[in-house]
Coordinates of N, CA and C in Angstrom, one line a residue:
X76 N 7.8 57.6 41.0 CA 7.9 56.3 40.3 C 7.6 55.2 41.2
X77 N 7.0 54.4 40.9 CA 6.9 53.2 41.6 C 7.7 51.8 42.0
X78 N 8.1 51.7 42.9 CA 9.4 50.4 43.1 C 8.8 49.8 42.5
X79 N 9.7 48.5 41.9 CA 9.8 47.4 41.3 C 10.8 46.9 41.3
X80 N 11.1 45.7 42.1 CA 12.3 45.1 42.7 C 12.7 44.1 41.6
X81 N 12.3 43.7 40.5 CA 12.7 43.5 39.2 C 13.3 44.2 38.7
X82 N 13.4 45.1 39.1 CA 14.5 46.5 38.3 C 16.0 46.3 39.2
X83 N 16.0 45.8 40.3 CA 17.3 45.8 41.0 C 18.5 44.6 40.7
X84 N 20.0 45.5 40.6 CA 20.5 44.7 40.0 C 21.4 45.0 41.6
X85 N 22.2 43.2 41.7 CA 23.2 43.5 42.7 C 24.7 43.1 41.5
X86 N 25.4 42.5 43.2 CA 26.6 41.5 42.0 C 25.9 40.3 41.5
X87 N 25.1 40.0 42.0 CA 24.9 38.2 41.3 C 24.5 38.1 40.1
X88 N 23.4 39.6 39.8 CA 22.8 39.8 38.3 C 23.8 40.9 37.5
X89 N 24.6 41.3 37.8 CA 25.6 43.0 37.4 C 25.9 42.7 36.0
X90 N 26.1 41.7 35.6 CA 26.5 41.3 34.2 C 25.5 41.6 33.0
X91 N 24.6 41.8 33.8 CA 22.8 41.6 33.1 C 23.0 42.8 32.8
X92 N 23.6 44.2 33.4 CA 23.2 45.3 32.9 C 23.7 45.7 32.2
X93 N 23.6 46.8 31.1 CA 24.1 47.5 30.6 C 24.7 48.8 30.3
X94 N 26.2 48.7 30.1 CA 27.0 50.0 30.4 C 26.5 50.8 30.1
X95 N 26.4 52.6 31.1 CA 25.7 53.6 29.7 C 24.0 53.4 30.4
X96 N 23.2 52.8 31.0 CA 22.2 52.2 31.6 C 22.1 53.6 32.6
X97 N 20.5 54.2 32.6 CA 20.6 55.3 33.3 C 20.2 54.6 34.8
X98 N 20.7 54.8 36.0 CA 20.2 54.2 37.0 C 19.7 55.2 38.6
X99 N 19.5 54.6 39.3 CA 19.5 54.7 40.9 C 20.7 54.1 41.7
X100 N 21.4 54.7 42.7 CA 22.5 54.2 43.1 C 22.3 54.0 44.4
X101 N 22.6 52.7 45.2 CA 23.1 53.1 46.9 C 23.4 51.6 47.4
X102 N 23.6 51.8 48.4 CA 24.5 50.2 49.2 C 23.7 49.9 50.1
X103 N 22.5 50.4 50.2 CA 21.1 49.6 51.0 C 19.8 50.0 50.7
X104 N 18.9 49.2 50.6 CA 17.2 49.2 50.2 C 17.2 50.2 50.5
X105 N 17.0 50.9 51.8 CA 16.2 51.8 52.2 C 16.2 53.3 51.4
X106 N 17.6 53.7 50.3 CA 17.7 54.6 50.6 C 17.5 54.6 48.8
X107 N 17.5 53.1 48.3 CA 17.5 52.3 47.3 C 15.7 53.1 46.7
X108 N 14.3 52.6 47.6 CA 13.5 52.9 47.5 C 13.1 54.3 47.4
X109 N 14.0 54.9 48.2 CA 13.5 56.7 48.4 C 13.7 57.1 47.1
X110 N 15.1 56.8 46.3 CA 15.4 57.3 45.3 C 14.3 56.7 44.3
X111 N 13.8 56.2 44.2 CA 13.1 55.7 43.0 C 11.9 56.4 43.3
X112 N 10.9 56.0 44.9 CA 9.4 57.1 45.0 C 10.1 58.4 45.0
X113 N 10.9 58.9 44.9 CA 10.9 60.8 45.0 C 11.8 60.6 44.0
X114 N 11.9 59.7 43.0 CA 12.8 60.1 41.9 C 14.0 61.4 42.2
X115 N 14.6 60.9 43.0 CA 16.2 61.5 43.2 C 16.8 61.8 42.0
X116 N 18.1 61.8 42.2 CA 18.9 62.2 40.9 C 19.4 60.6 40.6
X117 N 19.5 60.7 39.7 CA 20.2 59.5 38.6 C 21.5 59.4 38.2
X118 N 22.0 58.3 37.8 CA 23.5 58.4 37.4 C 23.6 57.4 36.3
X119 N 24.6 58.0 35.3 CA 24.8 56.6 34.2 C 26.0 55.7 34.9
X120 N 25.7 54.7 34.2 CA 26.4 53.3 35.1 C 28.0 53.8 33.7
X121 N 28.8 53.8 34.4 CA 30.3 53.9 33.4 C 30.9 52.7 33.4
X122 N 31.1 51.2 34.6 CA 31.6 50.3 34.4 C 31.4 49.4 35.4
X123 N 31.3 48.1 34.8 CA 31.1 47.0 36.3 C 32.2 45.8 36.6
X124 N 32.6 46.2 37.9 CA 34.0 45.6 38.3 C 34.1 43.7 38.0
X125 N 35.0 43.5 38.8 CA 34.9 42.1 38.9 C 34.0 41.4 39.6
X126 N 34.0 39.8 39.9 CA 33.0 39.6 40.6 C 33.6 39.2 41.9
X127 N 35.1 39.9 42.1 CA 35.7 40.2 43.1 C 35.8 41.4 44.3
X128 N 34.7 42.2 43.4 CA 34.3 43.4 44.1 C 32.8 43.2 44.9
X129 N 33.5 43.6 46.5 CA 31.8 43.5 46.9 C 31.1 45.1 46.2
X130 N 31.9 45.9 45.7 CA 30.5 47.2 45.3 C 31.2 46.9 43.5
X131 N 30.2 46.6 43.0 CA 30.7 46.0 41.4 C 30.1 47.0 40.4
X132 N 29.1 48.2 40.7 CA 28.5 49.1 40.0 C 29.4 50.6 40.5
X133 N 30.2 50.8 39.4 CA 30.9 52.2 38.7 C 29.8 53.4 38.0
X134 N 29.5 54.2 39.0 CA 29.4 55.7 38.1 C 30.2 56.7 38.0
X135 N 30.0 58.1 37.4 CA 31.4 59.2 37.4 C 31.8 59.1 38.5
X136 N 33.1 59.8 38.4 CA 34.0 60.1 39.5 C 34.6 58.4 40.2
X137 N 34.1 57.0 39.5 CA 34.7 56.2 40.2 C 33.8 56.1 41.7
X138 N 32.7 56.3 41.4 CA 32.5 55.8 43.1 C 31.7 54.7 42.9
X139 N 31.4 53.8 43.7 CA 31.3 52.4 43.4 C 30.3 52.1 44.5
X140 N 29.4 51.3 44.1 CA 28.3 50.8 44.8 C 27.8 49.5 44.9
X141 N 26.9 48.8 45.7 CA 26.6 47.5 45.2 C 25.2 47.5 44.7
X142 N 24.3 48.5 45.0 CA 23.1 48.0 44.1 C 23.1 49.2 43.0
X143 N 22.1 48.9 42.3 CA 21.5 49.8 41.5 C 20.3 49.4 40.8
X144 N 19.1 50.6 40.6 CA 17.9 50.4 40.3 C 17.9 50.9 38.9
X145 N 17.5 50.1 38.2 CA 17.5 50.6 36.3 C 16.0 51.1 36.1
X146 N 16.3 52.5 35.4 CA 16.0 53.1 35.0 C 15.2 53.2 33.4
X147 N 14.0 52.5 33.0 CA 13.7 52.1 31.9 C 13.2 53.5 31.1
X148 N 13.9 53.9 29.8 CA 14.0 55.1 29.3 C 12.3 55.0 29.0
X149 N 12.0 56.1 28.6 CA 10.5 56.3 28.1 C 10.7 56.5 26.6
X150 N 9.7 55.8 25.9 CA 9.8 56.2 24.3 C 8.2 56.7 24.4
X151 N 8.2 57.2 23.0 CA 7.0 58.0 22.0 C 6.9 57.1 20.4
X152 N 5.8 56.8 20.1 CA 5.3 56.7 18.6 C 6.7 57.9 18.0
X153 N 7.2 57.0 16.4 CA 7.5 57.9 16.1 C 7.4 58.9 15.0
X154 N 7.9 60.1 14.7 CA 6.9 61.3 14.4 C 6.3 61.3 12.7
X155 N 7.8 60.6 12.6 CA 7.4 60.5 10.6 C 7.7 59.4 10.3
X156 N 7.2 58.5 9.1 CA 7.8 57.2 8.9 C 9.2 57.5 8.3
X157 N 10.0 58.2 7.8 CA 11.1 59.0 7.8 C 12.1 58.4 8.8
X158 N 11.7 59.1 10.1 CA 12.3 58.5 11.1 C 12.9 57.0 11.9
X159 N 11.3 56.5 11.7 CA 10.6 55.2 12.1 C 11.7 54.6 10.9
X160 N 12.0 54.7 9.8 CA 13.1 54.3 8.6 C 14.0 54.0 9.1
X161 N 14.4 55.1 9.4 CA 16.4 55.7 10.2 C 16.4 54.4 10.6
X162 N 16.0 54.3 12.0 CA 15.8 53.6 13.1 C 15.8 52.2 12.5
X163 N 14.8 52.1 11.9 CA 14.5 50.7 11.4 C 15.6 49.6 10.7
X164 N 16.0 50.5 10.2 CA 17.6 50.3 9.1 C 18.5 49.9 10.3
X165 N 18.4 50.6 10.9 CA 19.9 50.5 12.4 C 19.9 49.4 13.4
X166 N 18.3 48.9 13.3 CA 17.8 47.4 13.7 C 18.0 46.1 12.6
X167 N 18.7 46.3 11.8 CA 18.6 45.2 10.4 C 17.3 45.4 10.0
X168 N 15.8 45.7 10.0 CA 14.6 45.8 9.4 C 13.5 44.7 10.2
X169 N 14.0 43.8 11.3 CA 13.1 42.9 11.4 C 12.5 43.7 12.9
X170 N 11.3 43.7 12.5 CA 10.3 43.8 14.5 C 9.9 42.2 14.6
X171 N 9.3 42.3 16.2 CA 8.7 41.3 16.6 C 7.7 42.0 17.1
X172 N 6.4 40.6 17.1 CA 5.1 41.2 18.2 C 5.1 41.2 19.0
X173 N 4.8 42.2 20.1 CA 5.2 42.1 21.3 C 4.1 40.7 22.2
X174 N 3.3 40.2 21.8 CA 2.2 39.5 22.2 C 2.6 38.3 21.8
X175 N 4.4 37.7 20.7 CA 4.2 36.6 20.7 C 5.9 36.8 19.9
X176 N 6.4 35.5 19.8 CA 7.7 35.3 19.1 C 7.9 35.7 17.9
X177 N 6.6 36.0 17.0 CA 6.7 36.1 15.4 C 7.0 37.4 15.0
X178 N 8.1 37.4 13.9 CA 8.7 38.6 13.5 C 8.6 38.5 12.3
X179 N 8.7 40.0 11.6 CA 8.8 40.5 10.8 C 9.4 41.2 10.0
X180 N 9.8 41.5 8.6 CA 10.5 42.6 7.9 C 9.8 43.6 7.4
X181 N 10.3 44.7 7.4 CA 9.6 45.7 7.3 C 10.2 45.5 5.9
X182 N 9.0 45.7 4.8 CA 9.6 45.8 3.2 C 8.9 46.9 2.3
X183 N 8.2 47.9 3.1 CA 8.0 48.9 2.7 C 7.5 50.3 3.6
X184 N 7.2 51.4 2.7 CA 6.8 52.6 3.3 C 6.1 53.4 2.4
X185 N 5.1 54.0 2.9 CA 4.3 54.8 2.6 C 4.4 56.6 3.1
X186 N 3.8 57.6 2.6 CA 3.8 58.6 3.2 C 3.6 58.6 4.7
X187 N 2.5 57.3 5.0 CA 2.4 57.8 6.5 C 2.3 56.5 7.2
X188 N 3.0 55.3 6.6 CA 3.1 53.9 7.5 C 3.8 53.1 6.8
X189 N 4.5 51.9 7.5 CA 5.6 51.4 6.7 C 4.7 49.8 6.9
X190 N 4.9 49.0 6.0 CA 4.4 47.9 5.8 C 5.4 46.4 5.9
X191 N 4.9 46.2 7.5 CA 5.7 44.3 8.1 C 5.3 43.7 7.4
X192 N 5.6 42.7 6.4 CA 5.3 41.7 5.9 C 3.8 42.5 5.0
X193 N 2.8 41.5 4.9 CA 1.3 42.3 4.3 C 0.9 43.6 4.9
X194 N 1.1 43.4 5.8 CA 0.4 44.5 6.6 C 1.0 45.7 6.8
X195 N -0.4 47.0 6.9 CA 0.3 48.5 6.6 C 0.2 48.5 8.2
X196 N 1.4 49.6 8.9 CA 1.1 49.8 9.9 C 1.5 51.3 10.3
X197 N 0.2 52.0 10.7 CA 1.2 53.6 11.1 C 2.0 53.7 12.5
X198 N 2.6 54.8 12.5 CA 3.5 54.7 13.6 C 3.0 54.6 15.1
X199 N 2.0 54.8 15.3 CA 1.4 54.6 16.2 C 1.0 53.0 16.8
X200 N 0.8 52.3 15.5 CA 0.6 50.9 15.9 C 1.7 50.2 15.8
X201 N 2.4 51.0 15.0 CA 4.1 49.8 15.4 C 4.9 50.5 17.0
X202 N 4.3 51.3 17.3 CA 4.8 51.7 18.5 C 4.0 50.8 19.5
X203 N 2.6 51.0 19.9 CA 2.1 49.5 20.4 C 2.2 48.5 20.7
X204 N 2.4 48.0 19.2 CA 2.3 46.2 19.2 C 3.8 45.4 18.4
X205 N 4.9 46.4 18.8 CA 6.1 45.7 17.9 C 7.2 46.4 19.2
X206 N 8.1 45.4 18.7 CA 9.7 45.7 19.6 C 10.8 45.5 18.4
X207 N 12.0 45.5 18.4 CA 12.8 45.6 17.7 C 13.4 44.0 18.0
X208 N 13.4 43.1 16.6 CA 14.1 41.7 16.9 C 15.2 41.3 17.6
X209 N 16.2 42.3 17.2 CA 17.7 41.8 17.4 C 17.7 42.4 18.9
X210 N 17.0 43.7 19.9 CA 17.7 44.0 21.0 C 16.4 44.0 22.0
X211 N 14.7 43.8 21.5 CA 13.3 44.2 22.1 C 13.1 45.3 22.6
X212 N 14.1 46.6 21.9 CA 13.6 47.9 22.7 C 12.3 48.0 21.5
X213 N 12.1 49.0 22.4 CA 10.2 49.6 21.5 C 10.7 50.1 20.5
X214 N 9.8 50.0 18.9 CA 9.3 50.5 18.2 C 9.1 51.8 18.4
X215 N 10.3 52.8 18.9 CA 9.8 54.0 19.1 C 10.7 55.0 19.2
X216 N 10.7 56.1 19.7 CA 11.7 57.3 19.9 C 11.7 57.7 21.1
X217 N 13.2 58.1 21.6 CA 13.0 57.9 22.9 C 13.0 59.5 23.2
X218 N 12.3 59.5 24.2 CA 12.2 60.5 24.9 C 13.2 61.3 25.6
X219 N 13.7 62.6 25.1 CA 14.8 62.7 26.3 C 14.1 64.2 26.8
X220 N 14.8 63.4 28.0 CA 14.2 64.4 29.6 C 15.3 65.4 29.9

């Protein structure tokens, strides 16, 4: 995988992340970067201390770190509008475009695409060109590894 130092969180951003957030763990760059190019082993983040703690990132067992590199899940189109439903319902019904502020309600479905506002879209194009209003994860199913 390729660094991207936009992904690193210390204490000054720790608040930013999210518990449960699959990550990269360690208390200096150097070993910060290996784990990410040779994709090392990963850890879910379980809790983030005070802003009294110099290591403020908790994984199992309680061990405690100060950085950590987030891990952005991979999603997929998803398989049936069925699904693409589930999901859609558990968002309140609204996407956004990913290309601009303007959202939409999804107010119908078809055998094989569900219709934002006028427009039909299959699952492939709402996986593309939409995010979910309320939280901007993708339009999609996530992949598990």
């Amino acid at each position: 995988m390729e660094f991207n130092k936009n992904r690193i969180y210390t204490a000054v951003n720790a608040d930013e992340l999210k518990i449960g957030s699959t990550v990269y763990v360690s208390d200096n760059m150097y070993y910060l970067k290996k784990c990410v190019e040779e994709s090392l082993e990963s850890s879910i983040l379980t809790s983030i201390l005070s802003e009294k703690e110099p290591k403020r990132f908790c994984i199992s067992n309680n061990e405690k770190w100060q950085l950590v590199y987030l891990i952005e899940p991979k999603y997929k189109p998803f398989e049936s509008v069925e699904k693409a439903m589930e999901v859609i319902k558990k968002h309140g019904g609204w996407v956004k475009w990913k290309d601009d502020d303007i959202q939409g309600l999804v107010v119908g479905k078809s055998d094989d695409r569900v219709k934002i506002l006028q427009d039909w879209v299959l699952p492939e194009e709402l996986f593309e060109g939409y995010v979910f209003a309320d939280d901007g994860s993708p339009c999609g199913e996530l992949v598990e590894e």
